[in-house]
Amino acid sequence: MSAYVLSIVSLVGINIILALGLHLISGLCGQVSLGHAAFYGVGAYTTALLAKAGYPIGLTLPAAMAAAAVAGFVVGLCSLRVREDFLAIATMAAGFIFLGVVKQNEALGGEIGISGIAMPSFGRDGFVALELGVTVLVILFCLHVRRSWLGFGFSAVADDDVAAQMVGVDNRAYKLTAFCIGTALAGLAGGFLAYYLRGVSPDAFGFTASISVLCMVVLGGMQSIAGCIIATTILTLMPEVLRFADNYKLLIFGALLFLTMRFLPDGLGGLFALARRKEAGPS
Amino acid sequence: MKLIWELALQGLLNGCIYALIAVGLVMVYGLLRVLHIAHAGLFTLGAYVSLVVTNATGSLALALACSVITVGLSGIAIYRFCYEPILSRPPYVVLIVSIGLFIMMEEIFRIVFGPYGLSYLKPPLQERFTILGTGITAAELSVVLITIVLFATLDAFNRFTRIGIASRATVSDPQMASSFGVDIRLIRDMTFFIGSAFAAVAGTMVGVLNNLVEPTMGSVPSYKALAIIVLGGMGSIRGALASALFLGLIEAFGTTYLGTLLDRDAIAFTVLLVVLMLRPAGLTGKKT
Amino acid sequence: MMDPKQPRPALEVRDIAVQFGGIRAIDHVSFAVGKGDLVGLIGPNGAGKTTMLRVVSGQVRPQVGQVLLDGRDMRGFRVAQRARTGLGMSNQIVRPFRHLTLLDNVALAAGHDRTSSPWVAIGSVSRKRQRAAAMELLALVGIASVAHADPRSQPLGVLKRLEVARALAMKPVVLLLDEPLAGLNQAEAGKLADTILELNASGVTIVLIEHNLAEAQRICRRFLVLDNGRKIADGPVAAVMADDAVITAYLGEGWRNATR
Ligand SMILES: Nc1ncnc2c1ncn2[C@@H]1O[C@H](COP(=O)(O)OP(=O)(O)OP(=O)(O)O)[C@@H](O)[C@H]1O
Ligand SMILES: [Mg+2]
């Protein structure tokens, strides 16, 4: 495979991990977050700092996940105090605060960020293989969560968190769990991104990035893991495919979001469900 | 002392602009529970219409009128074609539609008017006054006066006219209002018109203040205004005015005294988070 | 048998007061429900019955007062914890999980040992046993035929019974039912009332809020009457139904003296 293809493929993998993290929080557990990119950033910066300090990838990635999960836990605690729309705004606030802290902090490279991260010792191909392997594991993990009683509980909390409590589901514990797992995945994706780009800079983790991830999840249909993966792949490849129409790239992106949600509010997942029903025969 | 006055003035100005932008979002949110991000695109549209008309005719007043009408009608069109058909969907669906629309609007402005922004040929309202020892331009003074007049009018409208009262009733209980014969669709159209008109005024004034109208000028208001409606307790117009001014002042003083720790957005959102933790329903919101 | 000295009530509320803005929804009400009792909590619209149930279940925090479940003060217990200590509840305004089938609505409750904590929950997948249990409960309340349906497509009568089945799946010691018979036709209501009576006979303590006084009189042993947030009567069904204050609350002033 050419270097170009490899690089695109690994970016798709990173975005899938990132989007599945948000899928757990917003899709399965129903807590819409507008600040997911901040946790992506926490993971990336943690990895960048540790990698620069000479620690191996076997340590930096778990540390990235842990750091992001701790941040996610704190934001999750805040989320317990506020209602739905407030939650979206509170997570957005968390994203801006992260960005503000990073940009003003010289130890984190300020506006410029951190560069010069070395590829792991096993080289670029090995890195891509590792990353894709982990992506597959993350997909399997998310499928398991959905099938398990944890996913069952999440769907109850997403639907009606008082009724969930009436059947003994402790909505707070479940929301916090969703936040921790989802943000840990974002941290993992951020860790991979730091190696992929050989550096980090604050712009990659701003509000726009949070919105793009949310778009991947919503476009995928909120409930559907397959939809989420496909939507992520499409949205990641789109800038490459639309290279010829560079001036209209963002316009097309906006139109895609607008038209899909306006005319297909259940997203790709809804489309699959429709197809399945058609297949099953008219009734 | 001089610095404090200047900061206060700066904060007040920003607060007024925030308030003019946020009021539309607040009204829409109160009525439909929709986070109407594309509102920031209408703000930019308002700035462009005013600039183009002023440069063509030389009259800012005429331009403002054109801007208010164009943007107000665009607001209604957005409601009718983009939101109304999907109102029964979960809120995030409408949110993404709105974001998509906002991105499209920004891109269209960039493609039509160019990426670098436009300026007034003859910048209006540049006369300078001195009040309380602080220099102030006519443009800055107009922002404050316009905000006061518009908010007072809106408040009176909501309290003393039938349609205003009906619209408040629609906010608190649409079904009840509709069974008393209130035309819900008319109320919604009107809400979008008024809210968007306010955004047009805000856009025009920002364009005049900076003598620059850029395709991306709506991106900061797009998220900052959300913070304001949360601070104000979601759906309360007076709360929005109060929290817009509060935020404007906090940002002005915060960037000066805390600028080395956090940037402007982070200061605003830290305050937002602290307020939310202490009062989960917003500054002026009732506890539920 | 029972402790002869002082049998501890299954549920006791002491001096509960709830205020919503200017409305005093509950005005210092106390009562106790003995183990194995079947009490009808009745009263006209707006009396505060649902609010009382929401206080007991932990959805509304009273300004003053205590709720004791089997002698244990429930202060600081959230709804989920109360549900796990044996408090089953069905809502007047139905709130099914809309994205789950009727069967899974009940199966989720039946698996409350699986969902006790996220750690336990992530470790188990099979829903077979809980679905079987849920199916039995749906059959018990008479809606097994629509087990695989989407709750959004079902009429109120079915969803009301779904509420009851879901509450039962929690294996409650004390069961709070808020107008379970509303929306059911006469035959269905009679059958569900019989089921409630059987449950009570099997040892579940039940507090039944009902406007269907005919069925409530038939199955309850005791009535507790609220009016305007106050307790106006408490005692055996026949005595309460003959009580002047109760008649006035339901039928209005002057019923006694009016000519036939
Ligand atoms: N969340 C609330 N906020 C404000 N007022 C409330 C709230 N819940 C109940 N009330 C008021 O408290 C009073 C008691 O209401 P409640 O629902 O407990 O009555 P109820 O006895 O269950 O009536 P019904 O038989 O109609 O169900 C009513 O006046 C009601 O309007
Ligand atoms: Mg009631």
Short mmCIF file of N, CA, C and O in Angstrom, two decimals, chain A residues 172-261:
data_model
loop_
_atom_site.label_atom_id
_atom_site.label_comp_id
_atom_site.label_asym_id
_atom_site.label_seq_id
_atom_site.Cartn_x
_atom_site.Cartn_y
_atom_site.Cartn_z
N ARG A 172 -27.08 7.93 37.67
CA ARG A 172 -25.82 8.66 37.82
C ARG A 172 -24.62 7.77 37.53
O ARG A 172 -23.71 8.15 36.80
N ALA A 173 -24.64 6.58 38.12
CA ALA A 173 -23.51 5.67 37.90
C ALA A 173 -23.38 5.34 36.42
O ALA A 173 -22.28 5.27 35.88
N TYR A 174 -24.52 5.16 35.77
CA TYR A 174 -24.48 4.80 34.34
C TYR A 174 -23.97 5.95 33.49
O TYR A 174 -23.19 5.77 32.58
N LYS A 175 -24.42 7.16 33.81
CA LYS A 175 -23.95 8.31 33.02
C LYS A 175 -22.45 8.50 33.21
O LYS A 175 -21.71 8.73 32.25
N LEU A 176 -22.01 8.38 34.46
CA LEU A 176 -20.58 8.55 34.71
C LEU A 176 -19.77 7.48 33.99
O LEU A 176 -18.70 7.76 33.43
N THR A 177 -20.28 6.25 33.99
CA THR A 177 -19.58 5.18 33.30
C THR A 177 -19.49 5.49 31.81
O THR A 177 -18.43 5.34 31.19
N ALA A 178 -20.61 5.94 31.24
CA ALA A 178 -20.60 6.28 29.81
C ALA A 178 -19.56 7.36 29.55
O ALA A 178 -18.77 7.27 28.59
N PHE A 179 -19.54 8.38 30.40
CA PHE A 179 -18.57 9.45 30.21
C PHE A 179 -17.14 8.93 30.30
O PHE A 179 -16.29 9.26 29.47
N CYS A 180 -16.88 8.10 31.31
CA CYS A 180 -15.51 7.62 31.48
C CYS A 180 -15.07 6.75 30.31
O CYS A 180 -13.98 6.95 29.77
N ILE A 181 -15.90 5.80 29.91
CA ILE A 181 -15.49 4.92 28.81
C ILE A 181 -15.35 5.74 27.52
O ILE A 181 -14.37 5.64 26.80
N GLY A 182 -16.36 6.57 27.25
CA GLY A 182 -16.36 7.33 26.00
C GLY A 182 -15.19 8.29 25.91
O GLY A 182 -14.55 8.41 24.86
N THR A 183 -14.87 8.94 27.02
CA THR A 183 -13.76 9.89 26.97
C THR A 183 -12.41 9.16 26.97
O THR A 183 -11.44 9.64 26.38
N ALA A 184 -12.37 7.98 27.59
CA ALA A 184 -11.13 7.20 27.51
C ALA A 184 -10.85 6.83 26.06
O ALA A 184 -9.71 6.90 25.59
N LEU A 185 -11.90 6.48 25.32
CA LEU A 185 -11.71 6.17 23.90
C LEU A 185 -11.24 7.41 23.14
O LEU A 185 -10.37 7.32 22.27
N ALA A 186 -11.81 8.55 23.49
CA ALA A 186 -11.36 9.79 22.85
C ALA A 186 -9.87 10.00 23.15
O ALA A 186 -9.09 10.39 22.27
N GLY A 187 -9.46 9.73 24.38
CA GLY A 187 -8.06 9.88 24.77
C GLY A 187 -7.17 8.94 23.97
O GLY A 187 -6.08 9.33 23.50
N LEU A 188 -7.66 7.73 23.78
CA LEU A 188 -6.91 6.76 22.99
C LEU A 188 -6.73 7.27 21.56
O LEU A 188 -5.62 7.24 21.00
N ALA A 189 -7.82 7.74 20.99
CA ALA A 189 -7.75 8.28 19.62
C ALA A 189 -6.75 9.44 19.58
O ALA A 189 -5.94 9.54 18.64
N GLY A 190 -6.79 10.29 20.60
CA GLY A 190 -5.87 11.41 20.67
C GLY A 190 -4.42 10.95 20.73
O GLY A 190 -3.53 11.53 20.10
N GLY A 191 -4.18 9.89 21.48
CA GLY A 191 -2.84 9.33 21.58
C GLY A 191 -2.33 8.89 20.21
O GLY A 191 -1.22 9.23 19.80
N PHE A 192 -3.17 8.16 19.50
CA PHE A 192 -2.78 7.74 18.15
C PHE A 192 -2.54 8.94 17.25
O PHE A 192 -1.61 8.96 16.46
N LEU A 193 -3.39 9.96 17.40
CA LEU A 193 -3.25 11.14 16.55
C LEU A 193 -1.90 11.81 16.77
O LEU A 193 -1.25 12.27 15.83
N ALA A 194 -1.47 11.86 18.05
CA ALA A 194 -0.20 12.52 18.36
C ALA A 194 0.95 11.85 17.61
O ALA A 194 1.82 12.52 17.04
N TYR A 195 0.92 10.49 17.56
CA TYR A 195 1.98 9.79 16.81
C TYR A 195 1.78 9.99 15.32
O TYR A 195 2.73 10.15 14.56
N TYR A 196 0.54 9.93 14.91
CA TYR A 196 0.22 10.03 13.48
C TYR A 196 0.72 11.35 12.90
O TYR A 196 1.31 11.40 11.84
N LEU A 197 0.46 12.45 13.65
CA LEU A 197 0.88 13.77 13.17
C LEU A 197 2.30 14.11 13.58
O LEU A 197 2.82 15.15 13.20
N ARG A 198 2.88 13.27 14.43
CA ARG A 198 4.20 13.55 15.01
C ARG A 198 4.18 14.83 15.84
O ARG A 198 5.20 15.47 16.03
N GLY A 199 2.99 15.20 16.28
CA GLY A 199 2.90 16.42 17.09
C GLY A 199 1.44 16.74 17.37
O GLY A 199 0.54 16.06 16.88
N VAL A 200 1.24 17.76 18.19
CA VAL A 200 -0.14 18.18 18.48
C VAL A 200 -0.20 19.71 18.44
O VAL A 200 0.79 20.38 18.72
N SER A 201 -1.36 20.22 18.05
CA SER A 201 -1.56 21.66 18.15
C SER A 201 -3.01 21.91 18.55
O SER A 201 -3.89 21.11 18.23
N PRO A 202 -3.26 22.99 19.28
CA PRO A 202 -4.59 23.18 19.89
C PRO A 202 -5.73 23.20 18.88
O PRO A 202 -6.83 22.75 19.19
N ASP A 203 -5.48 23.69 17.67
CA ASP A 203 -6.57 23.86 16.71
C ASP A 203 -7.32 22.57 16.40
O ASP A 203 -8.48 22.60 16.06
N ALA A 204 -6.61 21.45 16.53
CA ALA A 204 -7.25 20.18 16.16
C ALA A 204 -8.33 19.77 17.17
O ALA A 204 -9.10 18.85 16.91
N PHE A 205 -8.40 20.48 18.33
CA PHE A 205 -9.29 20.01 19.39
C PHE A 205 -10.33 21.05 19.78
O PHE A 205 -10.85 21.04 20.89
N GLY A 206 -10.62 21.95 18.87
CA GLY A 206 -11.56 23.04 19.18
C GLY A 206 -13.01 22.65 19.00
O GLY A 206 -13.37 21.48 18.79
N PHE A 207 -13.85 23.66 19.05
CA PHE A 207 -15.29 23.48 18.94
C PHE A 207 -15.65 22.83 17.61
O PHE A 207 -16.50 21.93 17.56
N THR A 208 -14.97 23.25 16.54
CA THR A 208 -15.25 22.68 15.23
C THR A 208 -15.03 21.17 15.24
O THR A 208 -15.82 20.42 14.66
N ALA A 209 -13.96 20.75 15.91
CA ALA A 209 -13.67 19.32 15.96
C ALA A 209 -14.76 18.59 16.74
O ALA A 209 -15.22 17.52 16.34
N SER A 210 -15.21 19.19 17.86
CA SER A 210 -16.28 18.56 18.64
C SER A 210 -17.53 18.40 17.79
O SER A 210 -18.21 17.37 17.83
N ILE A 211 -17.82 19.46 17.02
CA ILE A 211 -19.00 19.41 16.17
C ILE A 211 -18.86 18.33 15.10
O ILE A 211 -19.79 17.58 14.82
N SER A 212 -17.66 18.23 14.51
CA SER A 212 -17.50 17.20 13.47
C SER A 212 -17.73 15.81 14.03
O SER A 212 -18.34 14.97 13.37
N VAL A 213 -17.21 15.56 15.24
CA VAL A 213 -17.43 14.22 15.81
C VAL A 213 -18.91 13.98 16.03
O VAL A 213 -19.44 12.91 15.73
N LEU A 214 -19.59 15.00 16.57
CA LEU A 214 -21.02 14.84 16.82
C LEU A 214 -21.74 14.55 15.51
O LEU A 214 -22.65 13.72 15.45
N CYS A 215 -21.30 15.22 14.45
CA CYS A 215 -21.91 14.98 13.14
C CYS A 215 -21.74 13.53 12.71
O CYS A 215 -22.66 12.92 12.16
N MET A 216 -20.56 12.97 12.97
CA MET A 216 -20.33 11.56 12.60
C MET A 216 -21.34 10.68 13.31
O MET A 216 -21.94 9.79 12.73
N VAL A 217 -21.52 10.95 14.61
CA VAL A 217 -22.39 10.09 15.41
C VAL A 217 -23.86 10.26 15.01
O VAL A 217 -24.59 9.30 14.83
N VAL A 218 -24.26 11.51 14.84
CA VAL A 218 -25.67 11.77 14.52
C VAL A 218 -25.98 11.29 13.10
O VAL A 218 -27.01 10.68 12.84
N LEU A 219 -25.07 11.55 12.19
CA LEU A 219 -25.26 11.11 10.81
C LEU A 219 -25.36 9.59 10.76
O LEU A 219 -26.10 9.03 9.96
N GLY A 220 -24.62 8.94 11.65
CA GLY A 220 -24.68 7.49 11.70
C GLY A 220 -25.99 6.98 12.26
O GLY A 220 -26.31 5.81 12.11
N GLY A 221 -26.73 7.83 12.91
CA GLY A 221 -28.04 7.42 13.39
C GLY A 221 -28.12 7.21 14.89
O GLY A 221 -29.01 6.52 15.36
N MET A 222 -27.22 7.75 15.66
CA MET A 222 -27.27 7.73 17.13
C MET A 222 -27.28 6.32 17.73
O MET A 222 -26.57 6.04 18.66
N GLN A 223 -28.14 5.43 17.22
CA GLN A 223 -28.29 4.12 17.85
C GLN A 223 -27.41 3.07 17.18
O GLN A 223 -27.25 1.98 17.69
N SER A 224 -26.87 3.38 16.01
CA SER A 224 -26.29 2.31 15.19
C SER A 224 -24.77 2.41 15.13
O SER A 224 -24.21 3.42 14.71
N ILE A 225 -24.10 1.33 15.58
CA ILE A 225 -22.64 1.32 15.54
C ILE A 225 -22.16 1.25 14.09
O ILE A 225 -21.24 1.97 13.70
N ALA A 226 -22.81 0.41 13.29
CA ALA A 226 -22.42 0.32 11.88
C ALA A 226 -22.61 1.67 11.20
O ALA A 226 -21.73 2.14 10.46
N GLY A 227 -23.73 2.31 11.49
CA GLY A 227 -23.99 3.63 10.90
C GLY A 227 -22.91 4.61 11.29
O GLY A 227 -22.42 5.39 10.46
N CYS A 228 -22.51 4.55 12.55
CA CYS A 228 -21.49 5.46 13.06
C CYS A 228 -20.17 5.24 12.32
O CYS A 228 -19.50 6.19 11.92
N ILE A 229 -19.81 3.97 12.12
CA ILE A 229 -18.54 3.67 11.45
C ILE A 229 -18.58 4.16 10.00
O ILE A 229 -17.64 4.78 9.51
N ILE A 230 -19.70 3.90 9.33
CA ILE A 230 -19.80 4.31 7.92
C ILE A 230 -19.78 5.84 7.80
O ILE A 230 -19.05 6.40 6.98
N ALA A 231 -20.56 6.50 8.66
CA ALA A 231 -20.60 7.96 8.60
C ALA A 231 -19.22 8.54 8.85
O ALA A 231 -18.78 9.48 8.18
N THR A 232 -18.50 7.97 9.83
CA THR A 232 -17.16 8.46 10.13
C THR A 232 -16.24 8.29 8.94
O THR A 232 -15.49 9.20 8.57
N THR A 233 -16.33 7.12 8.31
CA THR A 233 -15.49 6.87 7.14
C THR A 233 -15.80 7.88 6.04
O THR A 233 -14.89 8.49 5.46
N ILE A 234 -17.08 8.08 5.78
CA ILE A 234 -17.46 9.02 4.71
C ILE A 234 -16.95 10.42 5.03
O ILE A 234 -16.31 11.07 4.20
N LEU A 235 -17.21 10.87 6.25
CA LEU A 235 -16.83 12.24 6.58
C LEU A 235 -15.31 12.42 6.61
O LEU A 235 -14.80 13.51 6.35
N THR A 236 -14.58 11.35 6.95
CA THR A 236 -13.12 11.47 6.96
C THR A 236 -12.56 11.49 5.54
O THR A 236 -11.61 12.21 5.23
N LEU A 237 -13.16 10.68 4.68
CA LEU A 237 -12.65 10.61 3.31
C LEU A 237 -13.08 11.80 2.47
O LEU A 237 -12.44 12.11 1.47
N MET A 238 -14.16 12.45 2.89
CA MET A 238 -14.74 13.47 2.03
C MET A 238 -13.76 14.56 1.61
O MET A 238 -13.69 14.89 0.42
N PRO A 239 -12.98 15.11 2.54
CA PRO A 239 -12.04 16.16 2.13
C PRO A 239 -11.08 15.65 1.05
O PRO A 239 -10.69 16.40 0.15
N GLU A 240 -10.71 14.36 1.13
CA GLU A 240 -9.80 13.81 0.13
C GLU A 240 -10.50 13.67 -1.21
O GLU A 240 -9.98 14.06 -2.25
N VAL A 241 -11.70 13.12 -1.15
CA VAL A 241 -12.45 12.90 -2.38
C VAL A 241 -12.77 14.24 -3.06
O VAL A 241 -12.77 14.35 -4.28
N LEU A 242 -13.05 15.25 -2.21
CA LEU A 242 -13.49 16.53 -2.77
C LEU A 242 -12.31 17.46 -3.09
O LEU A 242 -12.49 18.64 -3.25
N ARG A 243 -11.13 16.87 -3.15
CA ARG A 243 -9.96 17.70 -3.40
C ARG A 243 -10.12 18.59 -4.62
O ARG A 243 -9.71 19.73 -4.64
N PHE A 244 -10.73 18.01 -5.65
CA PHE A 244 -10.87 18.75 -6.92
C PHE A 244 -11.75 19.98 -6.74
O PHE A 244 -11.63 20.95 -7.47
N ALA A 245 -12.64 19.95 -5.73
CA ALA A 245 -13.56 21.07 -5.54
C ALA A 245 -13.20 21.80 -4.26
O ALA A 245 -14.05 22.10 -3.44
N ASP A 246 -11.91 22.05 -4.10
CA ASP A 246 -11.43 22.55 -2.81
C ASP A 246 -12.22 23.74 -2.29
O ASP A 246 -12.54 23.81 -1.11
N ASN A 247 -12.56 24.66 -3.18
CA ASN A 247 -13.23 25.88 -2.76
C ASN A 247 -14.62 25.60 -2.21
O ASN A 247 -15.16 26.37 -1.43
N TYR A 248 -15.21 24.48 -2.62
CA TYR A 248 -16.59 24.19 -2.22
C TYR A 248 -16.68 23.06 -1.21
O TYR A 248 -17.77 22.59 -0.90
N LYS A 249 -15.51 22.66 -0.68
CA LYS A 249 -15.46 21.50 0.21
C LYS A 249 -16.36 21.67 1.43
O LYS A 249 -17.23 20.85 1.71
N LEU A 250 -16.17 22.77 2.13
CA LEU A 250 -16.94 23.01 3.34
C LEU A 250 -18.41 23.23 3.03
O LEU A 250 -19.28 22.82 3.79
N LEU A 251 -18.68 23.88 1.92
CA LEU A 251 -20.07 24.11 1.54
C LEU A 251 -20.77 22.77 1.35
O LEU A 251 -21.88 22.55 1.84
N ILE A 252 -20.07 21.85 0.69
CA ILE A 252 -20.67 20.53 0.46
C ILE A 252 -20.85 19.79 1.79
O ILE A 252 -21.87 19.15 2.02
N PHE A 253 -19.86 19.95 2.66
CA PHE A 253 -19.96 19.32 3.99
C PHE A 253 -21.20 19.82 4.73
O PHE A 253 -22.00 19.05 5.24
N GLY A 254 -21.36 21.15 4.74
CA GLY A 254 -22.53 21.74 5.40
C GLY A 254 -23.83 21.25 4.77
O GLY A 254 -24.77 20.87 5.47
N ALA A 255 -23.85 21.22 3.45
CA ALA A 255 -25.06 20.80 2.76
C ALA A 255 -25.37 19.34 3.06
O ALA A 255 -26.53 18.96 3.24
N LEU A 256 -24.31 18.53 3.16
CA LEU A 256 -24.51 17.11 3.47
C LEU A 256 -25.17 16.95 4.84
O LEU A 256 -26.14 16.21 5.00
N LEU A 257 -24.62 17.66 5.84
CA LEU A 257 -25.21 17.60 7.18
C LEU A 257 -26.65 18.03 7.13
O LEU A 257 -27.56 17.37 7.64
N PHE A 258 -26.85 19.18 6.52
CA PHE A 258 -28.18 19.78 6.49
C PHE A 258 -29.18 18.85 5.81
O PHE A 258 -30.22 18.50 6.37
N LEU A 259 -28.84 18.41 4.60
CA LEU A 259 -29.81 17.63 3.83
C LEU A 259 -30.06 16.27 4.48
O LEU A 259 -31.21 15.82 4.54
N THR A 260 -28.98 15.63 4.98
CA THR A 260 -29.19 14.32 5.57
C THR A 260 -30.14 14.40 6.76
O THR A 260 -31.10 13.65 6.84
N MET A 261 -29.84 15.31 7.68
CA MET A 261 -30.65 15.35 8.88
C MET A 261 -32.05 15.90 8.61
O MET A 261 -33.01 15.54 9.26
#
